[in-house]
């Protein structure tokens, strides 16, 4: 599996494109905000000759769902997310307005993901891990075979997600990270929703929230 990262929107969210050997690809958190960013994403996908088949959301804060409607309409993708974050999907337009940003409501997902559910595209398997605390329906997507995990806004390099938004809870987030992420193999590469990549070993040893 190839992993590509594009950074989108004034909020600088990481959009990951996971390409299977079959050239089918899954997109995690489509954050493209305006027409030039949509075009950039399409150019990228076409340049690599990829076939988008799946759109996954780690959670539904506005910055992670800006591009959902566009991607669904362009590629007729299957969208999956956690039911506990439906509240954020439905309020994304309202939340965007608080940032002075405009967007259309992200469409309803095709289905909901539950803890430990295995998601398959092409010949690639991702295991969904429910990691509430930043939002109630936050998910991480783990690929054991590729030794990587996509953590959304739960865990960052040297930090953790904010917990002051609706559905957020600090103790819950710390517990989620310890019980769901820090138990992964230490060499697992962490791809967060913002900022640069890191590893489970580095975060469990040096992240100031855990030392
Ligand atoms: Zn968030
Ligand atoms: Zn975010």
PDB file of C-alpha atoms and ligand atoms in Angstrom:
ATOM      1  CA  UNK A   1       0.000   0.000   0.000  1.00  0.00           C
ATOM      2  CA  UNK A   2       1.234   3.469  -0.891  1.00  0.00           C
ATOM      3  CA  UNK A   3       0.342   6.343   1.422  1.00  0.00           C
ATOM      4  CA  UNK A   4       0.114   9.879   0.067  1.00  0.00           C
ATOM      5  CA  UNK A   5      -0.630  13.010   2.066  1.00  0.00           C
ATOM      6  CA  UNK A   6      -2.107  16.269   0.826  1.00  0.00           C
ATOM      7  CA  UNK A   7      -2.710  19.221   3.153  1.00  0.00           C
ATOM      8  CA  UNK A   8      -5.899  21.197   2.587  1.00  0.00           C
ATOM      9  CA  UNK A   9      -7.981  24.164   3.774  1.00  0.00           C
ATOM     10  CA  UNK A  10      -7.144  27.158   5.970  1.00  0.00           C
ATOM     11  CA  UNK A  11      -7.200  24.676   8.901  1.00  0.00           C
ATOM     12  CA  UNK A  12      -4.398  22.605   7.282  1.00  0.00           C
ATOM     13  CA  UNK A  13      -5.884  19.155   7.620  1.00  0.00           C
ATOM     14  CA  UNK A  14      -4.068  16.073   6.353  1.00  0.00           C
ATOM     15  CA  UNK A  15      -5.931  14.181   3.650  1.00  0.00           C
ATOM     16  CA  UNK A  16      -4.500  10.701   3.150  1.00  0.00           C
ATOM     17  CA  UNK A  17      -4.790   8.693  -0.021  1.00  0.00           C
ATOM     18  CA  UNK A  18      -4.144   4.999   0.460  1.00  0.00           C
ATOM     19  CA  UNK A  19      -3.435   3.199  -2.783  1.00  0.00           C
ATOM     20  CA  UNK A  20      -3.735  -0.538  -2.990  1.00  0.00           C
ATOM     21  CA  UNK A  21      -1.693  -2.580  -5.515  1.00  0.00           C
ATOM     22  CA  UNK A  22      -4.878  -2.896  -7.571  1.00  0.00           C
ATOM     23  CA  UNK A  23      -4.814   0.943  -7.874  1.00  0.00           C
ATOM     24  CA  UNK A  24      -8.058   1.114  -5.907  1.00  0.00           C
ATOM     25  CA  UNK A  25      -7.661   3.842  -3.332  1.00  0.00           C
ATOM     26  CA  UNK A  26      -9.289   4.913  -0.100  1.00  0.00           C
ATOM     27  CA  UNK A  27      -9.322   8.494   1.092  1.00  0.00           C
ATOM     28  CA  UNK A  28      -9.135   9.285   4.783  1.00  0.00           C
ATOM     29  CA  UNK A  29     -10.543  12.714   5.731  1.00  0.00           C
ATOM     30  CA  UNK A  30     -11.181  14.574   2.512  1.00  0.00           C
ATOM     31  CA  UNK A  31     -10.347  18.101   3.618  1.00  0.00           C
ATOM     32  CA  UNK A  32     -10.268  19.952   0.317  1.00  0.00           C
ATOM     33  CA  UNK A  33     -12.093  23.208   0.801  1.00  0.00           C
ATOM     34  CA  UNK A  34     -12.485  25.055  -2.492  1.00  0.00           C
ATOM     35  CA  UNK A  35     -12.485  24.403  -6.216  1.00  0.00           C
ATOM     36  CA  UNK A  36      -8.723  24.766  -6.598  1.00  0.00           C
ATOM     37  CA  UNK A  37      -8.162  22.174  -3.863  1.00  0.00           C
ATOM     38  CA  UNK A  38     -10.756  19.840  -5.409  1.00  0.00           C
ATOM     39  CA  UNK A  39      -8.891  20.155  -8.695  1.00  0.00           C
ATOM     40  CA  UNK A  40      -5.576  19.491  -6.977  1.00  0.00           C
ATOM     41  CA  UNK A  41      -6.954  16.272  -5.471  1.00  0.00           C
ATOM     42  CA  UNK A  42      -8.462  15.111  -8.763  1.00  0.00           C
ATOM     43  CA  UNK A  43      -5.221  15.890 -10.610  1.00  0.00           C
ATOM     44  CA  UNK A  44      -3.307  13.902  -8.031  1.00  0.00           C
ATOM     45  CA  UNK A  45      -5.637  10.891  -8.266  1.00  0.00           C
ATOM     46  CA  UNK A  46      -5.635  10.948 -12.057  1.00  0.00           C
ATOM     47  CA  UNK A  47      -1.884  11.480 -12.213  1.00  0.00           C
ATOM     48  CA  UNK A  48      -1.367   8.294 -10.218  1.00  0.00           C
ATOM     49  CA  UNK A  49      -4.102   6.499 -12.198  1.00  0.00           C
ATOM     50  CA  UNK A  50      -5.961   5.634  -9.011  1.00  0.00           C
ATOM     51  CA  UNK A  51      -9.536   4.477  -8.681  1.00  0.00           C
ATOM     52  CA  UNK A  52     -11.194   5.935  -5.553  1.00  0.00           C
ATOM     53  CA  UNK A  53     -13.569   3.420  -3.972  1.00  0.00           C
ATOM     54  CA  UNK A  54     -13.924   4.468  -0.365  1.00  0.00           C
ATOM     55  CA  UNK A  55     -14.061   7.604   1.786  1.00  0.00           C
ATOM     56  CA  UNK A  56     -13.389   7.180   5.484  1.00  0.00           C
ATOM     57  CA  UNK A  57     -13.735   9.858   8.156  1.00  0.00           C
ATOM     58  CA  UNK A  58     -11.715   9.632  11.362  1.00  0.00           C
ATOM     59  CA  UNK A  59     -14.360  11.997  12.742  1.00  0.00           C
ATOM     60  CA  UNK A  60     -16.687  14.670  11.402  1.00  0.00           C
ATOM     61  CA  UNK A  61     -15.275  17.997  12.537  1.00  0.00           C
ATOM     62  CA  UNK A  62     -15.638  20.490   9.720  1.00  0.00           C
ATOM     63  CA  UNK A  63     -12.016  20.390   8.577  1.00  0.00           C
ATOM     64  CA  UNK A  64     -12.166  16.608   8.062  1.00  0.00           C
ATOM     65  CA  UNK A  65     -15.375  16.643   6.003  1.00  0.00           C
ATOM     66  CA  UNK A  66     -15.013  19.782   3.862  1.00  0.00           C
ATOM     67  CA  UNK A  67     -14.568  17.701   0.707  1.00  0.00           C
ATOM     68  CA  UNK A  68     -17.039  14.891   1.396  1.00  0.00           C
ATOM     69  CA  UNK A  69     -19.796  16.175  -0.859  1.00  0.00           C
ATOM     70  CA  UNK A  70     -17.425  16.902  -3.702  1.00  0.00           C
ATOM     71  CA  UNK A  71     -15.794  13.463  -3.551  1.00  0.00           C
ATOM     72  CA  UNK A  72     -19.121  11.693  -3.339  1.00  0.00           C
ATOM     73  CA  UNK A  73     -20.494  13.529  -6.316  1.00  0.00           C
ATOM     74  CA  UNK A  74     -17.315  13.178  -8.363  1.00  0.00           C
ATOM     75  CA  UNK A  75     -16.559   9.513  -7.699  1.00  0.00           C
ATOM     76  CA  UNK A  76     -19.796   8.144  -6.224  1.00  0.00           C
ATOM     77  CA  UNK A  77     -17.798   6.871  -3.271  1.00  0.00           C
ATOM     78  CA  UNK A  78     -18.940   4.761  -0.399  1.00  0.00           C
ATOM     79  CA  UNK A  79     -18.569   6.854   2.808  1.00  0.00           C
ATOM     80  CA  UNK A  80     -18.162   5.317   6.235  1.00  0.00           C
ATOM     81  CA  UNK A  81     -17.861   6.943   9.647  1.00  0.00           C
ATOM     82  CA  UNK A  82     -18.770   6.364  13.287  1.00  0.00           C
ATOM     83  CA  UNK A  83     -22.414   6.960  14.214  1.00  0.00           C
ATOM     84  CA  UNK A  84     -21.346   8.822  17.363  1.00  0.00           C
ATOM     85  CA  UNK A  85     -19.956  11.612  15.163  1.00  0.00           C
ATOM     86  CA  UNK A  86     -23.162  12.161  13.196  1.00  0.00           C
ATOM     87  CA  UNK A  87     -23.790  15.179  15.419  1.00  0.00           C
ATOM     88  CA  UNK A  88     -20.619  16.804  14.084  1.00  0.00           C
ATOM     89  CA  UNK A  89     -21.459  15.952  10.468  1.00  0.00           C
ATOM     90  CA  UNK A  90     -24.874  17.570  10.862  1.00  0.00           C
ATOM     91  CA  UNK A  91     -23.374  20.646  12.556  1.00  0.00           C
ATOM     92  CA  UNK A  92     -20.371  21.031  10.225  1.00  0.00           C
ATOM     93  CA  UNK A  93     -21.915  23.975   8.353  1.00  0.00           C
ATOM     94  CA  UNK A  94     -22.658  25.744  11.648  1.00  0.00           C
ATOM     95  CA  UNK A  95     -19.145  25.020  12.972  1.00  0.00           C
ATOM     96  CA  UNK A  96     -17.581  26.273   9.727  1.00  0.00           C
ATOM     97  CA  UNK A  97     -19.436  29.583  10.092  1.00  0.00           C
ATOM     98  CA  UNK A  98     -17.727  30.092  13.465  1.00  0.00           C
ATOM     99  CA  UNK A  99     -14.409  30.019  11.581  1.00  0.00           C
ATOM    100  CA  UNK A 100     -15.769  32.375   8.932  1.00  0.00           C
ATOM    101  CA  UNK A 101     -15.820  29.482   6.443  1.00  0.00           C
ATOM    102  CA  UNK A 102     -18.626  28.265   4.223  1.00  0.00           C
ATOM    103  CA  UNK A 103     -19.451  24.715   3.159  1.00  0.00           C
ATOM    104  CA  UNK A 104     -22.397  22.540   2.196  1.00  0.00           C
ATOM    105  CA  UNK A 105     -23.601  19.836   4.581  1.00  0.00           C
ATOM    106  CA  UNK A 106     -21.629  16.615   4.118  1.00  0.00           C
ATOM    107  CA  UNK A 107     -23.981  13.935   2.705  1.00  0.00           C
ATOM    108  CA  UNK A 108     -25.270  11.104   4.842  1.00  0.00           C
ATOM    109  CA  UNK A 109     -22.812   8.204   5.009  1.00  0.00           C
ATOM    110  CA  UNK A 110     -23.514   4.887   3.371  1.00  0.00           C
ATOM    111  CA  UNK A 111     -22.811   3.095   6.609  1.00  0.00           C
ATOM    112  CA  UNK A 112     -21.447   3.283  10.110  1.00  0.00           C
ATOM    113  CA  UNK A 113     -18.242   1.822  11.462  1.00  0.00           C
ATOM    114  CA  UNK A 114     -18.040   0.169  14.860  1.00  0.00           C
ATOM    115  CA  UNK A 115     -15.031  -0.618  17.053  1.00  0.00           C
ATOM    116  CA  UNK A 116     -12.757  -3.363  15.653  1.00  0.00           C
ATOM    117  CA  UNK A 117     -14.612  -3.486  12.357  1.00  0.00           C
ATOM    118  CA  UNK A 118     -12.394  -4.575   9.469  1.00  0.00           C
ATOM    119  CA  UNK A 119     -12.741  -2.390   6.391  1.00  0.00           C
ATOM    120  CA  UNK A 120     -11.564  -3.755   3.058  1.00  0.00           C
ATOM    121  CA  UNK A 121     -10.734  -2.019  -0.208  1.00  0.00           C
ATOM    122  CA  UNK A 122      -8.849  -3.779  -2.984  1.00  0.00           C
ATOM    123  CA  UNK A 123      -6.784  -6.353  -1.097  1.00  0.00           C
ATOM    124  CA  UNK A 124      -6.067  -3.983   1.798  1.00  0.00           C
ATOM    125  CA  UNK A 125      -7.531  -4.408   5.264  1.00  0.00           C
ATOM    126  CA  UNK A 126      -7.904  -1.610   7.794  1.00  0.00           C
ATOM    127  CA  UNK A 127      -9.111  -2.189  11.319  1.00  0.00           C
ATOM    128  CA  UNK A 128     -11.208   0.580  12.848  1.00  0.00           C
ATOM    129  CA  UNK A 129     -10.377   1.459  16.446  1.00  0.00           C
ATOM    130  CA  UNK A 130     -12.860   3.579  18.387  1.00  0.00           C
ATOM    131  CA  UNK A 131     -10.801   6.271  20.149  1.00  0.00           C
ATOM    132  CA  UNK A 132     -13.322   8.694  21.709  1.00  0.00           C
ATOM    133  CA  UNK A 133     -12.264  11.776  23.656  1.00  0.00           C
ATOM    134  CA  UNK A 134     -11.525  14.416  21.012  1.00  0.00           C
ATOM    135  CA  UNK A 135     -15.017  13.710  19.722  1.00  0.00           C
ATOM    136  CA  UNK A 136     -17.426  10.969  20.746  1.00  0.00           C
ATOM    137  CA  UNK A 137     -17.143   9.162  17.423  1.00  0.00           C
ATOM    138  CA  UNK A 138     -13.426   9.445  16.735  1.00  0.00           C
ATOM    139  CA  UNK A 139     -11.857   6.507  14.932  1.00  0.00           C
ATOM    140  CA  UNK A 140      -8.321   5.424  14.130  1.00  0.00           C
ATOM    141  CA  UNK A 141      -7.650   3.161  11.154  1.00  0.00           C
ATOM    142  CA  UNK A 142      -4.934   0.572  11.665  1.00  0.00           C
ATOM    143  CA  UNK A 143      -3.128  -1.459   9.032  1.00  0.00           C
ATOM    144  CA  UNK A 144      -1.255  -4.282  10.724  1.00  0.00           C
ATOM    145  CA  UNK A 145       0.307  -5.425   7.452  1.00  0.00           C
ATOM    146  CA  UNK A 146       1.658  -1.967   6.657  1.00  0.00           C
ATOM    147  CA  UNK A 147       2.549  -1.112  10.246  1.00  0.00           C
ATOM    148  CA  UNK A 148       0.671   2.183  10.334  1.00  0.00           C
ATOM    149  CA  UNK A 149      -2.280   3.866  11.982  1.00  0.00           C
ATOM    150  CA  UNK A 150      -4.281   6.936  10.985  1.00  0.00           C
ATOM    151  CA  UNK A 151      -5.217   8.682  14.211  1.00  0.00           C
ATOM    152  CA  UNK A 152      -7.269  11.706  13.147  1.00  0.00           C
ATOM    153  CA  UNK A 153      -7.262  14.301  15.914  1.00  0.00           C
ATOM    154  CA  UNK A 154      -6.836  11.795  18.764  1.00  0.00           C
ATOM    155  CA  UNK A 155      -3.024  11.638  18.734  1.00  0.00           C
ATOM    156  CA  UNK A 156      -0.529  14.039  17.139  1.00  0.00           C
ATOM    157  CA  UNK A 157       3.255  14.162  17.086  1.00  0.00           C
ATOM    158  CA  UNK A 158       4.019  15.543  20.547  1.00  0.00           C
ATOM    159  CA  UNK A 159       0.409  16.364  21.396  1.00  0.00           C
ATOM    160  CA  UNK A 160      -3.173  15.142  21.626  1.00  0.00           C
ATOM    161  CA  UNK A 161      -6.457  16.484  20.293  1.00  0.00           C
ATOM    162  CA  UNK A 162      -8.354  19.261  22.037  1.00  0.00           C
ATOM    163  CA  UNK A 163     -11.135  18.098  24.323  1.00  0.00           C
ATOM    164  CA  UNK A 164     -13.124  21.303  24.803  1.00  0.00           C
ATOM    165  CA  UNK A 165     -15.492  20.741  21.891  1.00  0.00           C
ATOM    166  CA  UNK A 166     -18.884  19.031  22.091  1.00  0.00           C
ATOM    167  CA  UNK A 167     -18.459  15.346  22.899  1.00  0.00           C
ATOM    168  CA  UNK A 168     -14.857  15.854  23.982  1.00  0.00           C
ATOM    169  CA  UNK A 169     -13.482  14.567  27.279  1.00  0.00           C
ATOM    170  CA  UNK A 170      -9.858  14.656  28.401  1.00  0.00           C
ATOM    171  CA  UNK A 171      -9.827  11.526  30.587  1.00  0.00           C
ATOM    172  CA  UNK A 172     -11.632   9.576  27.867  1.00  0.00           C
ATOM    173  CA  UNK A 173      -9.079  10.655  25.259  1.00  0.00           C
ATOM    174  CA  UNK A 174      -6.094   9.722  27.425  1.00  0.00           C
ATOM    175  CA  UNK A 175      -7.691   6.344  28.119  1.00  0.00           C
ATOM    176  CA  UNK A 176      -8.421   5.785  24.410  1.00  0.00           C
ATOM    177  CA  UNK A 177      -4.830   6.528  23.419  1.00  0.00           C
ATOM    178  CA  UNK A 178      -3.364   4.307  26.125  1.00  0.00           C
ATOM    179  CA  UNK A 179      -5.720   1.382  25.624  1.00  0.00           C
ATOM    180  CA  UNK A 180      -6.146   1.436  21.829  1.00  0.00           C
ATOM    181  CA  UNK A 181      -3.055   3.090  20.322  1.00  0.00           C
ATOM    182  CA  UNK A 182      -0.141   2.589  22.719  1.00  0.00           C
ATOM    183  CA  UNK A 183      -0.822  -1.171  22.678  1.00  0.00           C
ATOM    184  CA  UNK A 184       0.033  -1.315  18.951  1.00  0.00           C
ATOM    185  CA  UNK A 185       3.559  -2.452  17.973  1.00  0.00           C
ATOM    186  CA  UNK A 186       6.031   0.334  18.919  1.00  0.00           C
ATOM    187  CA  UNK A 187       7.292   0.623  15.340  1.00  0.00           C
ATOM    188  CA  UNK A 188       3.801   1.485  14.057  1.00  0.00           C
ATOM    189  CA  UNK A 189       3.908   4.733  12.084  1.00  0.00           C
ATOM    190  CA  UNK A 190       1.300   7.268  13.210  1.00  0.00           C
ATOM    191  CA  UNK A 191      -0.332   9.438  10.533  1.00  0.00           C
ATOM    192  CA  UNK A 192      -2.273  12.159  12.370  1.00  0.00           C
ATOM    193  CA  UNK A 193      -5.000  14.479  11.135  1.00  0.00           C
ATOM    194  CA  UNK A 194      -2.699  17.497  11.406  1.00  0.00           C
ATOM    195  CA  UNK A 195       1.064  17.880  11.339  1.00  0.00           C
ATOM    196  CA  UNK A 196       3.803  15.399  10.708  1.00  0.00           C
ATOM    197  CA  UNK A 197       3.973  11.642  11.139  1.00  0.00           C
ATOM    198  CA  UNK A 198       5.461   9.948  14.179  1.00  0.00           C
ATOM    199  CA  UNK A 199       5.567   6.489  15.753  1.00  0.00           C
ATOM    200  CA  UNK A 200       3.780   4.768  18.613  1.00  0.00           C
ATOM    201  CA  UNK A 201       7.150   4.276  20.349  1.00  0.00           C
ATOM    202  CA  UNK A 202       8.096   7.944  20.130  1.00  0.00           C
ATOM    203  CA  UNK A 203       4.713   9.150  21.413  1.00  0.00           C
ATOM    204  CA  UNK A 204       4.455   6.633  24.229  1.00  0.00           C
ATOM    205  CA  UNK A 205       7.925   7.630  25.422  1.00  0.00           C
ATOM    206  CA  UNK A 206       8.067  11.386  24.779  1.00  0.00           C
ATOM    207  CA  UNK A 207       4.560  12.800  24.339  1.00  0.00           C
ATOM    208  CA  UNK A 208       4.215  15.317  27.218  1.00  0.00           C
ATOM    209  CA  UNK A 209       0.639  14.214  27.916  1.00  0.00           C
ATOM    210  CA  UNK A 210       1.850  10.780  28.945  1.00  0.00           C
ATOM    211  CA  UNK A 211       5.195  11.337  30.632  1.00  0.00           C
TER     212      UNK A 211
HETATM  213 ZN1  LIG B   1     -11.281  17.370  15.176  1.00  0.00          ZN
HETATM  214 ZN1  LIG B   2      -8.894  18.450  12.747  1.00  0.00          ZN
END
